[in-house]
Amino acid sequence: MRRVLVITYYWPPTGGSGVQRWLKFAKYLPSQGWQPVIYTPSNPEQLAVDESLLADIPDEVEVLKRPIREPYAIYHKLMGRGSAKGSGVNPINSQKKSWKQRLMLWIRSNLFVPDPRAGWVRPSVKFLCSYLEEHPVDVIVTTGPPQSVHLIGRGLHRRLGVPWVADFRDPWTKMFFFENLPLLPWVRRRHFRLEKSVLDEATAVISVTPRVQADFASRTSTPVHLITNGYDESDFAADLPERTDGKFRVVHTGLFASDGNPLELWNALAGLCSESSDFAQRLEIRLAGKVDPEIVDSIVETGLGAQLKLLGYLPHPESVAELRQADIILLPLRHGPEYSKVYPGKIFECMAAGPSILGIGPTDSAAAELLRATGTGIMFDWDADPSAFIRDAAAMPSAAGKGQACITRPEQRQRVAAASDYSRSALTARLAALLSELS
């Protein structure tokens, strides 16, 4: 069996589909003739860890852990949060910042390049060079963000000459929050130089969306391959109990950041509640995962506080069950022109779940195109009124709360079938073919 070294910051991952990417690849790669060797920090700063996902790791996977030194403990101390991890959904994009937050963001942006994990690069290259002398691999893969992991792969490739694949789950300098960083001019130039060196020196580059693939391909002669994120069909195999609560569920799972706050949706739901007391009694807005306070405030201010259910962080199987038992799955994008190029990592699980997806964001975005192409949902612009869409969904038989039975509706079966090209097993087969070609 051939061996691939995967350098990743997230292991075990949080519940998000994007960072689950390599856990799922690791799950299916042994059946394709590849043994994954995972290199990861032993003490990472993460929003949450989903231990339930560890059951997916096959015995063939070898895991190497080394400590990482990060500045977050100092940050939390200065911000008065002690050693608590994962405060806030997105401190870079948060629309309300104190002077302490602005100062910390300036320090983070200009003293830690390309990111606060940069101090892990040099000791990792040293350790892995020694490890690989005794335990060689056929291919090295780095998966970012954080983008500093690509610098580890670059260092190993320079020293050892092993084929190296840079897997970009998100863009680097074209990522939506990059323009929000208060970067000094020379620091900004350094980011572009580092990104260029990774693109040019890698043996191959992987992107997760067609638009980012095209952007990378326009800036390097290195082959840029498209392997999207996806969903694990085994996560959707379990039968669910029939819902009998009679509720109309609007469900969102994962991180819900303030720069993706769908204000018109809350207004539309509030308007429908005013029109119909029955709808007001049936409506449940179910938010699972980390939610910015601005989101909660907007819902309450619109008069929907009684309909709001904050579920907190859920283990992945429970998160999937929430999607499958929804009447509408909410998929808000985030503001910023660069974000329109990427797919939200969870979009594929939303597609596979079956209920129709209500997207909020640019109608010409990559996500909107994917929803249209697969017939799994509709993207509404930020200022558009989705009331008619909601009325149609509320009139469906599932509006009375049929739960798992709703999956048998023809249109939902068609949506699930349309998502099949994005199953983790099919995507892993494509990855394995690329690794074999390079090795």
GROMACS .gro file of C-alpha atoms in nm:
model
  439
    1MET     CA    1   0.000   0.000   0.000
    2ARG     CA    2   0.136   0.342  -0.095
    3ARG     CA    3   0.162   0.613   0.168
    4VAL     CA    4   0.051   0.977   0.162
    5LEU     CA    5   0.154   1.227   0.430
    6VAL     CA    6  -0.131   1.472   0.499
    7ILE     CA    7  -0.043   1.788   0.693
    8THR     CA    8  -0.353   1.943   0.846
    9TYR     CA    9  -0.433   2.169   1.137
   10TYR     CA   10  -0.769   2.005   1.212
   11TRP     CA   11  -0.758   1.649   1.351
   12PRO     CA   12  -0.997   1.538   1.479
   13PRO     CA   13  -1.191   1.804   1.292
   14THR     CA   14  -1.472   2.029   1.394
   15GLY     CA   15  -1.814   1.945   1.257
   16GLY     CA   16  -1.783   2.162   0.946
   17SER     CA   17  -1.790   1.982   0.612
   18GLY     CA   18  -1.481   2.165   0.482
   19VAL     CA   19  -1.249   2.059   0.761
   20GLN     CA   20  -1.401   1.711   0.758
   21ARG     CA   21  -1.265   1.688   0.405
   22TRP     CA   22  -0.950   1.496   0.491
   23LEU     CA   23  -1.105   1.283   0.760
   24LYS     CA   24  -1.343   1.155   0.494
   25PHE     CA   25  -1.063   1.114   0.241
   26ALA     CA   26  -0.869   0.919   0.505
   27LYS     CA   27  -1.174   0.700   0.560
   28TYR     CA   28  -1.192   0.593   0.196
   29LEU     CA   29  -0.828   0.613   0.077
   30PRO     CA   30  -0.724   0.268   0.215
   31SER     CA   31  -0.983   0.104  -0.012
   32GLN     CA   32  -0.809   0.285  -0.300
   33GLY     CA   33  -0.466   0.146  -0.205
   34TRP     CA   34  -0.337   0.447  -0.007
   35GLN     CA   35  -0.241   0.464   0.361
   36PRO     CA   36  -0.286   0.816   0.504
   37VAL     CA   37  -0.030   0.943   0.754
   38ILE     CA   38  -0.179   1.246   0.931
   39TYR     CA   39   0.046   1.515   1.080
   40THR     CA   40  -0.138   1.758   1.306
   41PRO     CA   41  -0.095   1.971   1.620
   42SER     CA   42  -0.152   1.803   1.955
   43ASN     CA   43  -0.295   2.123   2.109
   44PRO     CA   44  -0.477   2.323   1.837
   45GLU     CA   45  -0.708   2.619   1.892
   46GLN     CA   46  -1.046   2.500   1.766
   47LEU     CA   47  -1.406   2.614   1.807
   48ALA     CA   48  -1.512   2.260   1.893
   49VAL     CA   49  -1.406   1.899   1.851
   50ASP     CA   50  -1.653   1.636   1.739
   51GLU     CA   51  -1.531   1.311   1.891
   52SER     CA   52  -1.808   1.120   1.713
   53LEU     CA   53  -1.618   1.165   1.387
   54LEU     CA   54  -1.327   0.956   1.518
   55ALA     CA   55  -1.533   0.646   1.447
   56ASP     CA   56  -1.474   0.715   1.077
   57ILE     CA   57  -1.097   0.674   1.104
   58PRO     CA   58  -0.986   0.330   0.979
   59ASP     CA   59  -0.711   0.133   1.150
   60GLU     CA   60  -0.477   0.192   0.855
   61VAL     CA   61  -0.449   0.564   0.933
   62GLU     CA   62  -0.134   0.668   1.120
   63VAL     CA   63  -0.153   0.993   1.319
   64LEU     CA   64   0.150   1.201   1.419
   65LYS     CA   65   0.095   1.484   1.669
   66ARG     CA   66   0.337   1.755   1.769
   67PRO     CA   67   0.273   2.059   1.993
   68ILE     CA   68   0.209   2.398   1.840
   69ARG     CA   69   0.267   2.737   2.001
   70GLU     CA   70  -0.004   2.988   1.920
   71PRO     CA   71  -0.076   3.342   2.045
   72TYR     CA   72  -0.440   3.275   2.132
   73ALA     CA   73  -0.385   3.218   2.504
   74ILE     CA   74  -0.245   3.572   2.528
   75TYR     CA   75  -0.536   3.702   2.321
   76HIS     CA   76  -0.798   3.542   2.547
   77LYS     CA   77  -0.620   3.673   2.856
   78LEU     CA   78  -0.610   4.029   2.723
   79MET     CA   79  -0.972   4.007   2.614
   80GLY     CA   80  -1.077   3.888   2.958
   81ARG     CA   81  -1.182   3.539   2.845
   82GLY     CA   82  -0.922   3.339   3.034
   83SER     CA   83  -0.814   3.033   2.841
   84ALA     CA   84  -1.154   2.969   2.679
   85LYS     CA   85  -1.130   2.867   2.317
   86GLY     CA   86  -1.336   2.955   2.016
   87SER     CA   87  -1.502   3.279   2.127
   88GLY     CA   88  -1.704   3.428   1.846
   89VAL     CA   89  -1.770   3.293   1.499
   90ASN     CA   90  -1.544   3.520   1.300
   91PRO     CA   91  -1.343   3.787   1.485
   92ILE     CA   92  -1.196   3.910   1.155
   93ASN     CA   93  -1.533   3.990   1.002
   94SER     CA   94  -1.719   4.087   1.317
   95GLN     CA   95  -1.903   4.409   1.247
   96LYS     CA   96  -1.868   4.538   1.604
   97LYS     CA   97  -1.514   4.559   1.740
   98SER     CA   98  -1.381   4.711   2.059
   99TRP     CA   99  -1.048   4.893   2.058
  100LYS     CA  100  -0.890   4.582   2.210
  101GLN     CA  101  -1.025   4.367   1.926
  102ARG     CA  102  -0.898   4.613   1.666
  103LEU     CA  103  -0.553   4.615   1.831
  104MET     CA  104  -0.539   4.236   1.851
  105LEU     CA  105  -0.647   4.208   1.488
  106TRP     CA  106  -0.368   4.447   1.381
  107ILE     CA  107  -0.112   4.243   1.577
  108ARG     CA  108  -0.246   3.915   1.438
  109SER     CA  109  -0.239   4.050   1.084
  110ASN     CA  110   0.107   4.205   1.081
  111LEU     CA  111   0.316   4.000   1.324
  112PHE     CA  112   0.200   3.651   1.227
  113VAL     CA  113   0.235   3.586   0.854
  114PRO     CA  114   0.059   3.417   0.690
  115ASP     CA  115  -0.141   3.334   1.006
  116PRO     CA  116  -0.100   3.273   1.380
  117ARG     CA  117   0.016   2.914   1.313
  118ALA     CA  118   0.330   3.035   1.134
  119GLY     CA  119   0.549   2.941   1.432
  120TRP     CA  120   0.469   2.575   1.368
  121VAL     CA  121   0.634   2.571   1.024
  122ARG     CA  122   1.005   2.547   1.108
  123PRO     CA  123   0.983   2.283   1.386
  124SER     CA  124   0.744   2.078   1.173
  125VAL     CA  125   0.979   2.076   0.874
  126LYS     CA  126   1.264   1.965   1.101
  127PHE     CA  127   1.062   1.688   1.264
  128LEU     CA  128   0.910   1.558   0.941
  129CYS     CA  129   1.242   1.553   0.755
  130SER     CA  130   1.376   1.321   1.024
  131TYR     CA  131   1.058   1.113   1.025
  132LEU     CA  132   1.048   1.073   0.647
  133GLU     CA  133   1.406   0.950   0.631
  134GLU     CA  134   1.296   0.640   0.822
  135HIS     CA  135   0.932   0.627   0.709
  136PRO     CA  136   0.919   0.743   0.346
  137VAL     CA  137   0.596   0.840   0.172
  138ASP     CA  138   0.501   0.859  -0.194
  139VAL     CA  139   0.322   1.196  -0.187
  140ILE     CA  140   0.289   1.487   0.056
  141VAL     CA  141  -0.041   1.678   0.081
  142THR     CA  142  -0.096   2.003   0.268
  143THR     CA  143  -0.450   2.126   0.325
  144GLY     CA  144  -0.527   2.482   0.427
  145PRO     CA  145  -0.638   2.709   0.574
  146PRO     CA  146  -0.448   2.778   0.782
  147GLN     CA  147  -0.225   2.858   0.485
  148SER     CA  148   0.092   2.822   0.693
  149VAL     CA  149   0.062   2.444   0.654
  150HIS     CA  150   0.149   2.488   0.286
  151LEU     CA  151   0.481   2.636   0.392
  152ILE     CA  152   0.556   2.308   0.572
  153GLY     CA  153   0.492   2.121   0.249
  154ARG     CA  154   0.706   2.367   0.056
  155GLY     CA  155   0.994   2.315   0.300
  156LEU     CA  156   0.973   1.936   0.276
  157HIS     CA  157   0.946   1.944  -0.102
  158ARG     CA  158   1.253   2.167  -0.128
  159ARG     CA  159   1.460   1.939   0.096
  160LEU     CA  160   1.336   1.594  -0.004
  161GLY     CA  161   1.192   1.632  -0.353
  162VAL     CA  162   0.882   1.425  -0.266
  163PRO     CA  163   0.581   1.513  -0.486
  164TRP     CA  164   0.371   1.772  -0.305
  165VAL     CA  165   0.002   1.862  -0.349
  166ALA     CA  166  -0.129   2.192  -0.208
  167ASP     CA  167  -0.498   2.146  -0.131
  168PHE     CA  168  -0.676   2.482  -0.092
  169ARG     CA  169  -1.006   2.441   0.090
  170ASP     CA  170  -1.033   2.821   0.063
  171PRO     CA  171  -0.843   3.080  -0.141
  172TRP     CA  172  -0.555   3.273   0.015
  173THR     CA  173  -0.523   3.636  -0.091
  174LYS     CA  174  -0.859   3.619  -0.266
  175MET     CA  175  -1.043   3.490   0.041
  176PHE     CA  176  -1.341   3.704   0.144
  177PHE     CA  177  -1.191   3.824   0.474
  178PHE     CA  178  -0.843   3.907   0.340
  179GLU     CA  179  -0.941   4.263   0.254
  180ASN     CA  180  -1.063   4.311   0.612
  181LEU     CA  181  -0.717   4.253   0.756
  182PRO     CA  182  -0.540   4.578   0.853
  183LEU     CA  183  -0.221   4.479   0.672
  184LEU     CA  184   0.083   4.699   0.633
  185PRO     CA  185   0.181   4.734   0.264
  186TRP     CA  186   0.493   4.519   0.295
  187VAL     CA  187   0.299   4.250   0.483
  188ARG     CA  188   0.037   4.243   0.209
  189ARG     CA  189   0.311   4.201  -0.053
  190ARG     CA  190   0.459   3.917   0.151
  191HIS     CA  191   0.127   3.731   0.148
  192PHE     CA  192   0.119   3.751  -0.231
  193ARG     CA  193   0.480   3.632  -0.258
  194LEU     CA  194   0.417   3.336  -0.027
  195GLU     CA  195   0.101   3.240  -0.213
  196LYS     CA  196   0.283   3.262  -0.546
  197SER     CA  197   0.568   3.044  -0.421
  198VAL     CA  198   0.324   2.775  -0.305
  199LEU     CA  199   0.134   2.779  -0.633
  200ASP     CA  200   0.452   2.765  -0.841
  201GLU     CA  201   0.653   2.514  -0.638
  202ALA     CA  202   0.381   2.258  -0.567
  203THR     CA  203   0.371   1.954  -0.792
  204ALA     CA  204  -0.005   1.996  -0.816
  205VAL     CA  205  -0.271   2.223  -0.669
  206ILE     CA  206  -0.626   2.127  -0.573
  207SER     CA  207  -0.917   2.370  -0.554
  208VAL     CA  208  -1.267   2.299  -0.428
  209THR     CA  209  -1.462   2.525  -0.667
  210PRO     CA  210  -1.440   2.590  -1.043
  211ARG     CA  211  -1.397   2.967  -1.005
  212VAL     CA  212  -1.105   2.938  -0.763
  213GLN     CA  213  -0.955   2.672  -0.987
  214ALA     CA  214  -0.970   2.912  -1.280
  215ASP     CA  215  -0.819   3.193  -1.074
  216PHE     CA  216  -0.527   2.978  -0.958
  217ALA     CA  217  -0.473   2.842  -1.309
  218SER     CA  218  -0.443   3.197  -1.443
  219ARG     CA  219  -0.158   3.269  -1.200
  220THR     CA  220   0.060   2.958  -1.223
  221SER     CA  221   0.178   2.693  -1.465
  222THR     CA  222   0.130   2.423  -1.200
  223PRO     CA  223  -0.162   2.192  -1.283
  224VAL     CA  224  -0.471   2.294  -1.083
  225HIS     CA  225  -0.725   2.018  -1.023
  226LEU     CA  226  -1.086   2.044  -0.908
  227ILE     CA  227  -1.196   1.812  -0.626
  228THR     CA  228  -1.489   1.963  -0.441
  229ASN     CA  229  -1.600   1.900  -0.087
  230GLY     CA  230  -1.886   1.657  -0.051
  231TYR     CA  231  -2.100   1.446   0.177
  232ASP     CA  232  -2.055   1.099   0.320
  233GLU     CA  233  -2.340   0.877   0.209
  234SER     CA  234  -2.301   0.663   0.522
  235ASP     CA  235  -2.401   0.967   0.731
  236PHE     CA  236  -2.744   0.958   0.566
  237ALA     CA  237  -2.809   0.584   0.587
  238ALA     CA  238  -2.976   0.569   0.927
  239ASP     CA  239  -3.354   0.572   0.952
  240LEU     CA  240  -3.494   0.865   1.147
  241PRO     CA  241  -3.800   0.861   1.372
  242GLU     CA  242  -4.111   1.011   1.222
  243ARG     CA  243  -4.171   1.368   1.327
  244THR     CA  244  -4.503   1.426   1.498
  245ASP     CA  245  -4.450   1.775   1.638
  246GLY     CA  246  -4.643   1.954   1.362
  247LYS     CA  247  -4.376   2.223   1.339
  248PHE     CA  248  -4.250   2.398   1.026
  249ARG     CA  249  -3.874   2.383   1.062
  250VAL     CA  250  -3.630   2.632   0.912
  251VAL     CA  251  -3.290   2.482   0.992
  252HIS     CA  252  -2.935   2.615   0.983
  253THR     CA  253  -2.633   2.412   1.094
  254GLY     CA  254  -2.271   2.514   1.142
  255LEU     CA  255  -2.115   2.855   1.191
  256PHE     CA  256  -2.356   3.146   1.148
  257ALA     CA  257  -2.154   3.468   1.119
  258SER     CA  258  -2.286   3.821   1.144
  259ASP     CA  259  -2.168   3.908   0.791
  260GLY     CA  260  -2.414   3.650   0.661
  261ASN     CA  261  -2.715   3.780   0.853
  262PRO     CA  262  -3.023   3.733   0.624
  263LEU     CA  263  -3.227   4.029   0.747
  264GLU     CA  264  -3.490   4.004   0.472
  265LEU     CA  265  -3.553   3.642   0.563
  266TRP     CA  266  -3.630   3.733   0.924
  267ASN     CA  267  -3.861   4.010   0.799
  268ALA     CA  268  -4.036   3.767   0.565
  269LEU     CA  269  -4.089   3.510   0.839
  270ALA     CA  270  -4.215   3.778   1.076
  271GLY     CA  271  -4.458   3.899   0.807
  272LEU     CA  272  -4.592   3.548   0.751
  273CYS     CA  273  -4.638   3.506   1.127
  274SER     CA  274  -4.838   3.830   1.133
  275GLU     CA  275  -5.057   3.703   0.849
  276SER     CA  276  -5.126   3.363   1.006
  277SER     CA  277  -5.136   3.276   1.374
  278ASP     CA  278  -5.127   2.908   1.273
  279PHE     CA  279  -4.798   2.963   1.090
  280ALA     CA  280  -4.662   3.156   1.390
  281GLN     CA  281  -4.740   2.861   1.617
  282ARG     CA  282  -4.587   2.607   1.380
  283LEU     CA  283  -4.270   2.796   1.288
  284GLU     CA  284  -3.939   2.688   1.442
  285ILE     CA  285  -3.610   2.853   1.350
  286ARG     CA  286  -3.358   2.591   1.454
  287LEU     CA  287  -2.993   2.704   1.465
  288ALA     CA  288  -2.737   2.435   1.542
  289GLY     CA  289  -2.375   2.535   1.593
  290LYS     CA  290  -2.190   2.855   1.677
  291VAL     CA  291  -2.409   3.161   1.619
  292ASP     CA  292  -2.294   3.523   1.634
  293PRO     CA  293  -2.490   3.736   1.884
  294GLU     CA  294  -2.589   3.976   1.603
  295ILE     CA  295  -2.787   3.695   1.440
  296VAL     CA  296  -2.980   3.622   1.757
  297ASP     CA  297  -3.041   3.993   1.818
  298SER     CA  298  -3.184   4.038   1.467
  299ILE     CA  299  -3.423   3.746   1.507
  300VAL     CA  300  -3.545   3.868   1.845
  301GLU     CA  301  -3.580   4.229   1.725
  302THR     CA  302  -3.796   4.108   1.436
  303GLY     CA  303  -4.036   3.953   1.685
  304LEU     CA  304  -3.936   3.590   1.626
  305GLY     CA  305  -3.782   3.521   1.965
  306ALA     CA  306  -4.054   3.271   2.055
  307GLN     CA  307  -3.987   3.073   1.737
  308LEU     CA  308  -3.607   3.059   1.785
  309LYS     CA  309  -3.443   2.737   1.903
  310LEU     CA  310  -3.070   2.764   1.974
  311LEU     CA  311  -2.945   2.406   1.972
  312GLY     CA  312  -2.575   2.478   2.033
  313TYR     CA  313  -2.302   2.259   1.894
  314LEU     CA  314  -2.431   1.915   1.795
  315PRO     CA  315  -2.236   1.596   1.719
  316HIS     CA  316  -2.223   1.540   1.347
  317PRO     CA  317  -2.491   1.266   1.331
  318GLU     CA  318  -2.735   1.492   1.514
  319SER     CA  319  -2.649   1.783   1.285
  320VAL     CA  320  -2.721   1.568   0.979
  321ALA     CA  321  -3.051   1.458   1.134
  322GLU     CA  322  -3.150   1.823   1.175
  323LEU     CA  323  -3.095   1.879   0.803
  324ARG     CA  324  -3.287   1.568   0.702
  325GLN     CA  325  -3.587   1.658   0.919
  326ALA     CA  326  -3.605   2.021   0.809
  327ASP     CA  327  -3.880   2.170   0.596
  328ILE     CA  328  -3.642   2.435   0.463
  329ILE     CA  329  -3.263   2.431   0.494
  330LEU     CA  330  -3.118   2.778   0.531
  331LEU     CA  331  -2.792   2.848   0.345
  332PRO     CA  332  -2.685   3.212   0.383
  333LEU     CA  333  -2.365   3.317   0.214
  334ARG     CA  334  -2.145   3.593   0.349
  335HIS     CA  335  -2.099   3.943   0.217
  336GLY     CA  336  -1.793   4.014   0.004
  337PRO     CA  337  -1.727   3.967  -0.367
  338GLU     CA  338  -1.460   3.702  -0.316
  339TYR     CA  339  -1.694   3.481  -0.115
  340SER     CA  340  -1.915   3.439  -0.421
  341LYS     CA  341  -1.639   3.226  -0.578
  342VAL     CA  342  -1.648   2.953  -0.315
  343TYR     CA  343  -1.893   2.685  -0.205
  344PRO     CA  344  -1.991   2.676   0.161
  345GLY     CA  345  -1.849   2.346   0.282
  346LYS     CA  346  -2.187   2.233   0.415
  347ILE     CA  347  -2.371   2.289   0.086
  348PHE     CA  348  -2.318   1.926  -0.018
  349GLU     CA  349  -2.468   1.782   0.300
  350CYS     CA  350  -2.756   2.023   0.258
  351MET     CA  351  -2.806   1.895  -0.096
  352ALA     CA  352  -2.791   1.532   0.012
  353ALA     CA  353  -3.035   1.582   0.299
  354GLY     CA  354  -3.335   1.620   0.068
  355PRO     CA  355  -3.534   1.926   0.185
  356SER     CA  356  -3.524   2.227  -0.045
  357ILE     CA  357  -3.246   2.479   0.022
  358LEU     CA  358  -3.320   2.848   0.070
  359GLY     CA  359  -3.000   3.027  -0.020
  360ILE     CA  360  -2.937   3.393   0.062
  361GLY     CA  361  -2.661   3.570  -0.130
  362PRO     CA  362  -2.549   3.670  -0.479
  363THR     CA  363  -2.761   3.501  -0.744
  364ASP     CA  364  -2.458   3.481  -0.974
  365SER     CA  365  -2.239   3.310  -0.712
  366ALA     CA  366  -2.082   2.966  -0.748
  367ALA     CA  367  -2.319   2.833  -0.483
  368ALA     CA  368  -2.621   2.970  -0.670
  369GLU     CA  369  -2.503   2.802  -0.990
  370LEU     CA  370  -2.464   2.469  -0.808
  371LEU     CA  371  -2.813   2.489  -0.659
  372ARG     CA  372  -2.960   2.568  -1.002
  373ALA     CA  373  -2.763   2.294  -1.178
  374THR     CA  374  -2.872   2.026  -0.931
  375GLY     CA  375  -3.223   2.157  -0.868
  376THR     CA  376  -3.166   2.134  -0.494
  377GLY     CA  377  -3.262   2.490  -0.401
  378ILE     CA  378  -3.291   2.857  -0.492
  379MET     CA  379  -3.060   3.149  -0.412
  380PHE     CA  380  -3.230   3.478  -0.322
  381ASP     CA  381  -3.039   3.805  -0.331
  382TRP     CA  382  -2.978   3.980  -0.001
  383ASP     CA  383  -3.263   4.229  -0.049
  384ALA     CA  384  -3.508   3.987  -0.214
  385ASP     CA  385  -3.826   3.872  -0.042
  386PRO     CA  386  -3.842   3.490  -0.010
  387SER     CA  387  -4.200   3.487   0.124
  388ALA     CA  388  -4.345   3.305  -0.179
  389PHE     CA  389  -4.081   3.032  -0.150
  390ILE     CA  390  -4.164   2.987   0.219
  391ARG     CA  391  -4.539   2.978   0.151
  392ASP     CA  392  -4.490   2.703  -0.106
  393ALA     CA  393  -4.278   2.501   0.136
  394ALA     CA  394  -4.530   2.549   0.418
  395ALA     CA  395  -4.806   2.417   0.192
  396MET     CA  396  -4.622   2.088   0.130
  397PRO     CA  397  -4.741   1.771   0.308
  398SER     CA  398  -4.425   1.781   0.520
  399ALA     CA  399  -4.538   2.109   0.673
  400ALA     CA  400  -4.752   1.904   0.911
  401GLY     CA  401  -4.434   1.735   1.036
  402LYS     CA  402  -4.393   1.406   0.850
  403GLY     CA  403  -4.021   1.392   0.924
  404GLN     CA  404  -3.850   1.099   0.755
  405ALA     CA  405  -4.157   1.039   0.543
  406CYS     CA  406  -4.086   1.363   0.360
  407ILE     CA  407  -3.772   1.206   0.212
  408THR     CA  408  -3.996   0.983   0.003
  409ARG     CA  409  -4.151   1.275  -0.186
  410PRO     CA  410  -4.048   1.254  -0.554
  411GLU     CA  411  -3.891   1.600  -0.564
  412GLN     CA  412  -3.677   1.519  -0.259
  413ARG     CA  413  -3.564   1.187  -0.407
  414GLN     CA  414  -3.463   1.380  -0.718
  415ARG     CA  415  -3.264   1.630  -0.510
  416VAL     CA  416  -3.081   1.349  -0.327
  417ALA     CA  417  -3.000   1.179  -0.659
  418ALA     CA  418  -2.867   1.507  -0.801
  419ALA     CA  419  -2.619   1.528  -0.513
  420SER     CA  420  -2.474   1.180  -0.572
  421ASP     CA  421  -2.178   1.307  -0.781
  422TYR     CA  422  -2.050   1.475  -0.467
  423SER     CA  423  -2.032   1.169  -0.243
  424ARG     CA  424  -1.709   1.132  -0.044
  425SER     CA  425  -1.635   0.789  -0.190
  426ALA     CA  426  -1.660   0.917  -0.549
  427LEU     CA  427  -1.443   1.220  -0.470
  428THR     CA  428  -1.182   1.002  -0.296
  429ALA     CA  429  -1.154   0.788  -0.607
  430ARG     CA  430  -1.066   1.101  -0.804
  431LEU     CA  431  -0.809   1.200  -0.542
  432ALA     CA  432  -0.652   0.854  -0.541
  433ALA     CA  433  -0.617   0.868  -0.920
  434LEU     CA  434  -0.432   1.201  -0.890
  435LEU     CA  435  -0.200   1.069  -0.617
  436SER     CA  436  -0.121   0.762  -0.827
  437GLU     CA  437  -0.043   0.980  -1.126
  438LEU     CA  438   0.198   1.194  -0.924
  439SER     CA  439   0.373   0.903  -0.754
   0.00000   0.00000   0.00000
